[in-house]
Coordinates of C-alpha atoms and ligand atoms in Angstrom, one line a residue:
M24 CA -14.7 63.1 19.9
A25 CA -11.6 62.5 17.7
A26 CA -9.3 65.4 18.4
G27 CA -6.9 63.8 20.9
Q28 CA -3.2 63.3 20.3
G29 CA -2.8 59.6 20.4
T30 CA 0.8 60.0 21.5
R31 CA 1.2 56.4 22.5
M32 CA 0.6 55.2 18.9
K33 CA 4.1 56.7 18.1
S34 CA 2.9 57.5 14.6
A35 CA 3.0 60.3 12.1
V36 CA -0.6 59.3 11.3
P37 CA -3.4 60.6 13.6
K38 CA -4.5 57.8 15.9
V39 CA -8.1 57.8 14.7
L40 CA -6.9 57.0 11.1
H41 CA -5.3 53.8 12.1
E42 CA -7.2 50.8 10.6
L43 CA -8.7 47.6 11.6
G44 CA -11.2 45.4 9.8
G45 CA -11.0 47.7 6.7
R46 CA -12.0 50.9 8.4
S47 CA -10.3 53.6 10.3
L48 CA -10.9 53.9 14.1
V49 CA -13.0 57.0 13.4
G50 CA -14.7 55.2 10.5
H51 CA -16.0 52.5 13.0
A52 CA -17.3 55.3 15.3
V53 CA -19.0 57.1 12.5
A54 CA -20.6 53.9 11.1
A55 CA -22.0 53.0 14.5
A56 CA -23.4 56.5 15.0
R57 CA -24.7 56.9 11.4
A58 CA -26.8 53.7 11.7
L59 CA -28.8 55.5 14.3
E60 CA -29.9 57.9 11.6
P61 CA -29.2 61.0 13.7
E62 CA -30.4 64.5 12.6
H63 CA -26.8 65.8 12.8
L64 CA -23.5 63.9 13.0
V65 CA -20.5 66.0 14.1
V66 CA -16.9 64.8 14.5
V67 CA -14.6 66.9 16.7
V68 CA -11.2 67.0 15.1
G69 CA -7.9 68.6 16.2
T70 CA -4.7 66.6 15.8
G71 CA -4.0 66.1 12.1
R72 CA -7.3 67.8 11.3
D73 CA -6.6 68.2 7.5
V74 CA -6.1 64.5 6.9
V75 CA -8.8 63.5 9.3
E76 CA -11.3 65.9 7.6
A77 CA -10.4 64.7 4.2
H78 CA -10.8 61.1 5.3
L79 CA -14.2 61.8 6.8
A80 CA -15.4 63.5 3.6
E81 CA -14.5 60.3 1.8
I82 CA -16.2 57.9 4.1
D83 CA -19.4 59.9 5.0
S84 CA -20.1 63.1 3.0
D85 CA -22.8 64.1 5.4
V86 CA -20.5 64.3 8.5
R87 CA -19.8 67.7 9.8
T88 CA -16.6 68.5 11.6
A89 CA -15.9 70.9 14.4
V90 CA -12.3 72.0 15.1
Q91 CA -11.0 71.9 18.6
E92 CA -7.8 74.0 18.4
Q93 CA -6.4 72.9 21.7
Q94 CA -7.1 69.6 23.5
L95 CA -8.4 71.1 26.7
G96 CA -10.4 68.0 27.7
T97 CA -13.5 66.0 26.7
G98 CA -15.8 68.7 28.1
D99 CA -14.2 71.3 25.8
A100 CA -14.4 68.8 22.9
V101 CA -18.2 68.4 23.2
R102 CA -18.6 72.2 23.5
C103 CA -16.8 72.5 20.2
G104 CA -19.1 69.9 18.7
L105 CA -22.2 71.6 19.8
S106 CA -21.0 75.0 18.5
A107 CA -20.9 73.5 15.0
L108 CA -24.7 72.9 15.2
P109 CA -27.8 75.0 15.3
E110 CA -29.3 74.9 18.8
V111 CA -30.5 71.3 19.1
D112 CA -32.9 69.8 21.5
G113 CA -33.7 66.2 22.3
A114 CA -30.9 63.6 22.8
V115 CA -27.3 64.2 22.2
I116 CA -25.2 61.1 21.9
V117 CA -21.4 61.3 22.6
T118 CA -19.0 58.6 21.6
S119 CA -15.2 58.4 21.2
G120 CA -13.3 58.1 18.0
D121 CA -11.1 55.4 19.4
V122 CA -13.6 52.7 20.5
P123 CA -14.0 50.6 17.4
L124 CA -16.0 47.6 18.6
L125 CA -19.0 49.6 19.8
E126 CA -22.1 48.4 18.0
T127 CA -25.1 50.3 16.9
Q128 CA -27.3 48.0 18.9
T129 CA -25.5 49.0 22.1
L130 CA -26.2 52.6 21.3
L131 CA -29.8 51.8 20.7
D132 CA -30.1 50.0 24.0
L133 CA -28.5 53.0 25.7
V134 CA -31.0 55.4 24.1
T135 CA -33.9 53.1 25.0
A136 CA -32.7 53.0 28.7
H137 CA -32.4 56.8 28.6
D138 CA -35.9 57.3 27.3
D139 CA -37.6 54.6 29.4
E140 CA -36.1 56.0 32.6
H141 CA -36.7 59.6 31.6
N142 CA -33.0 60.4 32.4
A143 CA -31.3 63.7 31.9
V144 CA -28.1 61.8 31.2
T145 CA -27.4 58.1 30.7
V146 CA -23.9 56.7 30.7
L147 CA -22.7 53.4 29.3
T148 CA -20.6 51.4 31.8
A149 CA -19.0 48.0 32.1
R150 CA -17.4 46.0 34.8
V151 CA -13.8 45.2 34.0
P152 CA -11.1 43.2 35.7
E153 CA -8.5 46.0 35.3
P154 CA -10.2 49.3 35.8
A155 CA -7.0 51.3 36.2
G156 CA -6.9 54.4 34.0
Y157 CA -10.7 54.7 33.5
G158 CA -13.2 57.0 35.2
R159 CA -15.1 55.1 38.0
I160 CA -18.8 55.1 38.4
I161 CA -19.9 56.4 41.8
R162 CA -23.4 55.0 42.3
A163 CA -26.1 56.4 44.7
A164 CA -28.1 54.0 46.8
D165 CA -30.9 53.9 44.3
G166 CA -28.5 52.7 41.5
T167 CA -28.4 56.1 39.7
V168 CA -25.1 57.9 39.2
D169 CA -23.7 60.4 41.8
A170 CA -20.6 61.2 39.9
I171 CA -17.8 59.9 37.7
V172 CA -14.3 60.2 39.2
E173 CA -11.3 60.0 37.0
H174 CA -8.6 57.5 38.0
K175 CA -6.1 60.3 38.7
D176 CA -8.6 62.1 40.9
A177 CA -9.9 59.0 42.7
T178 CA -9.3 58.0 46.3
D179 CA -7.9 54.5 47.1
D180 CA -11.3 53.3 48.0
Q181 CA -12.8 54.7 44.7
R182 CA -10.1 53.0 42.8
L183 CA -11.4 49.6 44.1
I184 CA -14.6 50.2 42.0
D185 CA -14.6 48.0 39.0
E186 CA -17.5 49.7 37.1
I187 CA -15.9 52.0 34.6
N188 CA -17.1 54.9 32.4
A189 CA -17.0 53.7 28.7
G190 CA -17.0 57.4 27.6
I191 CA -20.3 56.9 25.7
Y192 CA -23.3 58.9 26.8
V193 CA -26.8 60.2 26.0
F194 CA -27.5 63.7 27.2
D195 CA -30.6 65.8 27.2
A196 CA -29.4 68.7 25.1
A197 CA -30.4 71.5 27.5
T198 CA -28.7 69.6 30.4
L199 CA -25.6 69.2 28.4
R200 CA -25.4 72.9 27.3
D201 CA -26.0 74.1 30.8
G202 CA -23.5 71.7 32.4
L203 CA -20.8 72.5 29.9
Q204 CA -21.0 76.2 30.9
R205 CA -20.4 75.3 34.5
I206 CA -17.5 72.7 34.4
T207 CA -14.1 73.9 35.6
T208 CA -10.5 72.7 35.3
D209 CA -10.2 72.1 39.0
N210 CA -8.9 68.5 38.8
A211 CA -5.7 66.5 38.7
Q212 CA -5.2 67.0 35.0
G213 CA -6.3 70.6 34.7
E214 CA -8.8 69.6 32.0
L215 CA -12.4 70.4 31.3
Y216 CA -14.0 67.0 32.1
L217 CA -17.2 66.1 30.2
T218 CA -17.9 63.7 33.1
D219 CA -18.4 66.6 35.5
V220 CA -21.7 67.4 33.6
L221 CA -23.1 64.3 35.2
S222 CA -22.5 65.4 38.8
I223 CA -23.7 68.9 38.0
A224 CA -27.0 67.5 36.6
R225 CA -27.3 65.2 39.7
K226 CA -26.8 68.2 42.1
D227 CA -29.6 70.0 40.2
G228 CA -31.9 67.1 41.1
K229 CA -31.9 65.6 37.6
R230 CA -31.8 61.8 37.0
V231 CA -28.5 60.4 35.8
G232 CA -28.8 56.8 34.8
V233 CA -26.6 53.9 33.8
H234 CA -26.7 51.3 31.1
I235 CA -24.3 48.5 31.9
T236 CA -23.1 46.3 29.1
T237 CA -21.8 42.7 29.7
D238 CA -19.8 42.9 26.5
A239 CA -16.9 45.0 27.9
M240 CA -14.8 44.6 24.7
Q241 CA -17.3 47.0 23.0
T242 CA -16.2 49.7 25.3
E243 CA -12.5 49.3 25.0
G244 CA -10.4 52.1 23.5
V245 CA -7.2 52.0 21.5
N246 CA -4.3 53.9 22.9
D247 CA -1.3 52.0 21.5
R248 CA -0.6 49.5 18.7
V249 CA -0.8 46.5 21.1
Q250 CA -4.4 47.4 21.9
L251 CA -5.0 48.0 18.2
A252 CA -3.8 44.4 17.4
T253 CA -5.9 43.0 20.2
L254 CA -9.1 44.7 19.1
R255 CA -8.4 43.9 15.4
A256 CA -8.2 40.2 16.3
E257 CA -11.3 40.4 18.4
L258 CA -13.2 42.3 15.6
N259 CA -12.2 39.7 13.1
R260 CA -13.3 36.9 15.4
R261 CA -16.7 38.5 15.7
T262 CA -17.0 39.0 12.0
L263 CA -16.1 35.4 11.2
D264 CA -18.4 34.1 13.9
A265 CA -21.3 36.0 12.4
L266 CA -20.4 34.7 8.9
M267 CA -20.2 31.1 10.1
R268 CA -23.6 31.5 11.8
S269 CA -25.0 32.9 8.6
G270 CA -23.9 29.7 6.7
V271 CA -20.4 30.5 5.4
T272 CA -17.8 27.7 5.9
I273 CA -14.5 29.0 7.3
V274 CA -12.0 26.2 7.5
D275 CA -9.4 28.0 9.5
P276 CA -10.6 31.1 11.3
R277 CA -7.1 31.6 12.8
T278 CA -5.7 32.5 9.4
T279 CA -8.7 34.1 7.8
W280 CA -9.3 37.9 7.8
V281 CA -12.5 39.5 6.6
D282 CA -13.1 43.2 6.6
R283 CA -16.4 44.7 8.0
N284 CA -17.7 45.8 4.6
V285 CA -17.3 42.4 3.0
T286 CA -20.4 40.4 2.2
I287 CA -20.4 36.6 1.8
E288 CA -23.5 34.5 0.8
P289 CA -24.3 31.3 2.6
D290 CA -22.6 28.1 1.4
A291 CA -19.5 29.9 0.3
T292 CA -16.3 28.4 1.6
L293 CA -13.1 30.2 2.8
L294 CA -10.0 28.0 2.8
P295 CA -6.9 28.8 5.1
N296 CA -5.0 32.0 4.6
T297 CA -7.7 33.9 2.9
Q298 CA -8.0 37.7 3.3
L299 CA -11.0 39.5 2.0
H300 CA -10.8 43.3 2.1
G301 CA -12.7 46.4 1.2
A302 CA -16.1 45.9 -0.5
T303 CA -15.4 42.4 -1.6
T304 CA -18.5 40.2 -2.2
V305 CA -18.6 36.4 -2.5
G306 CA -21.5 34.6 -4.0
S307 CA -23.1 31.4 -2.8
G308 CA -21.2 28.2 -3.4
A309 CA -18.0 30.0 -4.3
T310 CA -14.7 28.7 -2.8
I311 CA -11.9 31.1 -2.0
G312 CA -8.4 30.1 -1.1
P313 CA -6.1 28.8 0.2
D314 CA -3.7 31.7 0.2
T315 CA -5.8 34.3 -1.5
T316 CA -6.1 38.1 -0.9
L317 CA -8.9 39.9 -2.6
T318 CA -9.6 43.7 -2.2
D319 CA -12.8 45.1 -3.7
V320 CA -13.4 42.0 -5.8
R321 CA -16.9 40.6 -6.7
V322 CA -16.9 36.9 -6.9
G323 CA -19.8 35.2 -8.5
A324 CA -21.7 32.2 -7.2
G325 CA -20.0 28.9 -7.7
A326 CA -16.6 30.4 -8.7
T327 CA -13.3 29.1 -7.4
V328 CA -10.4 31.4 -6.6
I329 CA -7.2 29.6 -5.6
R330 CA -3.9 31.2 -4.5
T331 CA -4.8 34.5 -6.1
H332 CA -4.0 38.2 -5.4
G333 CA -6.8 40.4 -6.9
S334 CA -8.2 43.9 -6.6
E335 CA -11.0 46.0 -8.1
S336 CA -12.1 43.1 -10.3
V337 CA -15.1 41.0 -11.1
I338 CA -15.1 37.2 -11.3
G339 CA -18.2 35.6 -13.0
E340 CA -20.4 32.8 -11.8
N341 CA -18.7 29.4 -12.0
A342 CA -15.5 30.9 -13.2
K343 CA -12.1 29.5 -12.2
V344 CA -9.1 31.6 -11.2
G345 CA -5.6 30.5 -10.2
P346 CA -3.6 28.9 -8.8
F347 CA -1.1 31.8 -8.9
A348 CA -3.1 34.4 -10.6
Y349 CA -2.7 38.2 -10.3
L350 CA -5.9 40.2 -11.1
R351 CA -5.2 43.9 -11.3
P352 CA -7.9 46.6 -11.4
G353 CA -10.4 46.4 -14.2
T354 CA -10.3 42.7 -14.7
A355 CA -13.8 41.3 -15.5
L356 CA -14.0 37.6 -16.1
G357 CA -17.3 36.2 -17.5
T358 CA -19.4 33.3 -16.5
A359 CA -17.5 30.0 -16.5
G360 CA -14.4 31.8 -17.8
K361 CA -10.9 30.9 -16.7
I362 CA -7.8 32.9 -15.6
G363 CA -5.3 30.1 -14.9
T364 CA -1.8 29.6 -13.6
F365 CA 0.8 32.4 -13.7
V366 CA -1.6 34.8 -15.5
E367 CA -1.6 38.5 -14.8
T368 CA -4.5 40.6 -16.0
K369 CA -5.2 44.3 -15.9
N370 CA -8.1 46.2 -17.4
A371 CA -9.1 43.0 -19.1
G372 CA -12.7 42.1 -20.1
I373 CA -12.7 38.3 -20.6
G374 CA -16.0 37.0 -22.0
D375 CA -18.2 34.1 -20.9
G376 CA -16.5 30.8 -21.2
A377 CA -13.3 32.4 -22.5
K378 CA -10.1 30.8 -21.2
V379 CA -6.7 32.3 -20.4
P380 CA -5.3 29.2 -18.7
H381 CA -1.5 29.5 -18.5
L382 CA 1.5 31.9 -18.3
T383 CA -0.1 35.0 -19.9
Y384 CA 0.0 38.8 -19.5
A385 CA -3.4 40.2 -20.6
G386 CA -3.4 44.0 -20.1
D387 CA -5.8 46.5 -21.8
V388 CA -7.7 43.8 -23.7
T389 CA -11.2 42.6 -24.5
I390 CA -11.4 38.9 -25.0
G391 CA -14.6 37.6 -26.6
E392 CA -16.8 34.8 -25.3
G393 CA -15.4 31.3 -25.8
A394 CA -12.0 32.5 -27.0
N395 CA -9.0 30.5 -26.0
V396 CA -5.7 32.2 -25.3
G397 CA -2.8 29.7 -25.5
A398 CA 0.0 29.3 -23.0
G399 CA 2.6 32.0 -22.9
T400 CA 0.6 34.6 -24.8
I401 CA 1.6 38.2 -24.1
V402 CA -0.6 41.2 -24.9
A403 CA 2.0 43.9 -25.5
N404 CA -0.1 46.9 -24.5
Y405 CA 2.7 49.4 -23.9
D406 CA 5.1 50.8 -26.5
G407 CA 7.2 52.7 -24.0
V408 CA 5.1 55.9 -24.3
T409 CA 1.4 55.0 -24.6
K410 CA -0.8 52.1 -23.7
S411 CA -3.2 50.8 -26.4
H412 CA -6.1 48.3 -26.5
T413 CA -6.2 44.9 -28.0
T414 CA -9.3 43.0 -29.0
I415 CA -9.5 39.2 -29.3
G416 CA -12.8 38.1 -31.0
K417 CA -15.3 35.6 -29.9
H418 CA -14.3 32.0 -30.2
S419 CA -11.0 32.9 -31.7
F420 CA -7.9 30.9 -30.8
I421 CA -4.5 32.4 -30.0
G422 CA -1.7 29.9 -30.4
S423 CA 0.9 29.5 -27.6
D424 CA 3.8 31.9 -27.2
S425 CA 2.2 34.6 -29.3
V426 CA 2.7 38.3 -28.8
L427 CA -0.2 40.6 -29.7
V428 CA 1.2 44.1 -30.2
A429 CA -1.4 46.7 -29.4
P430 CA -3.4 48.2 -30.9
V431 CA -4.5 45.2 -32.8
E432 CA -7.8 43.4 -33.4
I433 CA -8.1 39.6 -33.8
A434 CA -11.5 39.1 -35.5
D435 CA -14.2 36.8 -34.2
G436 CA -13.6 33.2 -35.3
S437 CA -10.0 33.6 -36.3
Y438 CA -6.8 31.8 -35.4
V439 CA -3.3 32.9 -34.6
A440 CA -0.5 30.4 -35.2
A441 CA 1.7 29.5 -32.2
G442 CA 4.8 31.6 -31.8
S443 CA 3.4 34.6 -33.9
T444 CA 4.1 38.2 -33.3
I445 CA 0.9 39.9 -34.4
V446 CA 1.0 43.5 -35.5
S447 CA -1.9 43.8 -37.9
D448 CA -5.6 43.0 -37.6
T449 CA -7.1 39.7 -38.8
Q450 CA -10.4 39.1 -40.7
P451 CA -13.0 36.6 -39.5
G452 CA -12.0 33.1 -40.4
D453 CA -8.3 34.0 -41.0
L454 CA -5.3 32.1 -39.7
A455 CA -2.6 34.6 -39.0
V456 CA 1.0 33.2 -39.1
A457 CA 3.8 35.5 -38.3
R458 CA 7.0 33.6 -37.6
G459 CA 10.1 32.2 -39.4
K460 CA 9.6 29.2 -41.6
Q461 CA 11.1 26.0 -40.2
R462 CA 13.9 24.2 -41.9
N463 CA 15.7 21.0 -40.7
V464 CA 19.4 20.7 -41.3
A465 CA 19.9 17.0 -41.9
G466 CA 23.0 15.3 -40.3
W467 CA 24.0 18.5 -38.4
V468 CA 24.3 16.7 -35.0
A469 CA 26.6 14.0 -36.4
R470 CA 28.8 16.6 -38.0
R471 CA 28.9 19.3 -35.3
R472 CA 28.2 17.4 -32.1
A473 CA 30.0 14.1 -32.7
G474 CA 30.8 12.1 -29.6
T475 CA 27.9 13.5 -27.6
K476 CA 25.1 11.5 -26.1
T477 CA 22.8 13.4 -28.5
A478 CA 24.8 12.2 -31.5
A479 CA 24.7 8.6 -30.1
A480 CA 20.9 8.8 -29.6
A481 CA 20.5 10.1 -33.2
E482 CA 22.6 7.3 -34.5
A483 CA 20.7 4.7 -32.5
A484 CA 17.3 6.1 -33.6
A485 CA 18.4 6.2 -37.3
S486 CA 19.6 2.5 -37.2
E487 CA 16.2 1.4 -35.8
Q488 CA 14.2 3.1 -38.5
P489 CA 14.3 2.5 -42.2
A490 CA 15.0 5.8 -44.0
D491 CA 11.7 7.5 -45.0
P492 CA 11.7 7.9 -48.7
G493 CA 9.2 10.7 -48.5
D494 CA 11.4 12.8 -46.2
T495 CA 12.1 16.2 -47.7
G496 CA 13.1 17.9 -44.5
S497 CA 16.8 17.8 -45.6
S498 CA 16.3 19.9 -48.6
T499 CA 18.8 22.4 -47.3
G500 CA 21.5 19.8 -48.1
S501 CA 24.8 20.3 -46.3
E502 CA 24.2 24.0 -45.6
E503 CA 24.6 24.5 -41.9
A504 CA 22.3 26.5 -39.7
R505 CA 24.0 29.3 -37.9
Q506 CA 21.3 30.2 -35.4
Ligands
UD1_10 C1 -12.3 59.5 29.2 C2 -13.2 59.7 30.4 C3 -13.1 58.5 31.4 C4 -13.5 57.2 30.6 C5 -12.6 57.1 29.4 C6 -13.1 55.9 28.5 C7 -13.3 62.1 30.7 C8 -12.8 63.2 31.6 N1 -12.8 60.9 31.1 O1 -11.0 59.4 29.8 O2 -14.0 58.7 32.4 O3 -13.3 56.1 31.5 O4 -12.6 58.3 28.6 O5 -12.3 55.7 27.5 O6 -14.0 62.3 29.8 N2 -10.7 64.1 23.1 C9 -10.9 65.2 22.4 N3 -10.5 66.4 22.8 C10 -9.9 66.5 24.1 C11 -9.7 65.4 24.8 C12 -10.2 64.2 24.3 O7 -11.4 65.2 21.2 O8 -9.6 67.7 24.4 C13 -11.2 62.8 22.6 C14 -10.1 61.8 22.3 O9 -9.6 61.9 21.0 C15 -10.8 60.5 22.6 C16 -11.9 60.8 23.6 O10 -12.0 62.2 23.5 O11 -11.4 60.0 21.4 C17 -11.5 60.4 25.0 O12 -10.3 61.1 25.4 P1 -9.2 60.5 26.3 O13 -8.2 61.5 26.5 O14 -8.8 59.2 25.8 O15 -10.0 60.3 27.7 P2 -9.6 59.4 28.9 O16 -8.6 60.1 29.7 O17 -9.3 58.1 28.4
CA11 CA1 -8.8 57.0 26.3

């Protein structure tokens, strides 16, 4: 059920699309249900149905949707859901789209209790310190359920009951269909209550059972952004606990955030302020952080990634990244490669052992294995209209402060002199030099900067050293440099 308004979120976005742990609220509900391998999985949509349906198609293409035009109550929602299916028999499991911590194991336990006790309906319940707002479980003497009474319909005595309806059920399909035809809106909210199916079944002499969970957080729903933050923190705590128990070192769980779909191998280490999102994977022995955010990044075993922001990228085994690196989509760093300090990469294949250590932009480029890209190199991939590709060959060496103007190909085993602006291809073994020739204007400081500390330093240095007879650097004579 995911058709409700979610008014208290105060949001233009439907409630069930708000995120925690890298999934939408409804995404958590669908994932928990999907893991049961049901014959059919239907989501009842209403509020914001177009965006919700589009989102569902993206996260689980086998999900069906049923549209509930008006939110007439949970009983009506389930009616809609059933109407989207061929006539089913067996067990129908109903969950809510706004209960994100519910685990598949809890659903399995609920189904097991339902089967073992031969129930017509089994409801998941929990005892909570503050039951206000929830439906209360009215138990019969034998422990089965007589009825569920909504808070608004409950007497003062019933409101003292601390066992609440989690809104998660297993129904025998025929019992459910029959009950849904008989429920009415004769209640405080004028809604069609799904919960009334339980008392109807009971009155028909059917068995209505309970599965009580001691993990009440799994049954908590999100109605506003305060609850969303509380459950987000709790989900993260659970994710980190499971990772630590599986052998991952997390130095500061308070500042570490890991999404549900992230996988991390044992003996990886997460340093403070690390956020791992999406489908990020981290190999054994890798160290991430501090201050690193990775989204959909594959980090190889033994790699280190320090103070880095990266997305949709691959970092090879034993590679080194950062500090202060920005890996944009399409970056693939080879084994033992390096993307160093103040380096931005985009659509960049960097070969095994290749190094881009300092102050570089590398966009739309293939860098061969073992190549070395000097400090301050810029791959100029964009001419203002189109983006073009640059190739830097294997074991080639790009001198510092060079600009490689795309499209251009630096051949395997060639050199580019520091400070060059390269616009044409090189051949293997070449040294490409593309810069002004240096000339030294002798005596310029004494003539044009007389009286400065620089001039004094020049004079002192000159008096300490005998003049070098082989010095030809002053061949420009008295001519003065203007630039
Ligand atoms: C419901 C239960 C209550 C239980 C609580 C647990 C009923 C009558 N009451 O109350 O016993 O303790 O859940 O959280 O079922 N929805 C629809 N269409 C509708 C109405 C609701 O799809 O017409 C969906 C909502 O989007 C939500 C779920 O059903 O995902 C629960 O609805 P909500 O209005 O939150 O029910 P509660 O009043 O909290
Ligand atoms: Ca609710």
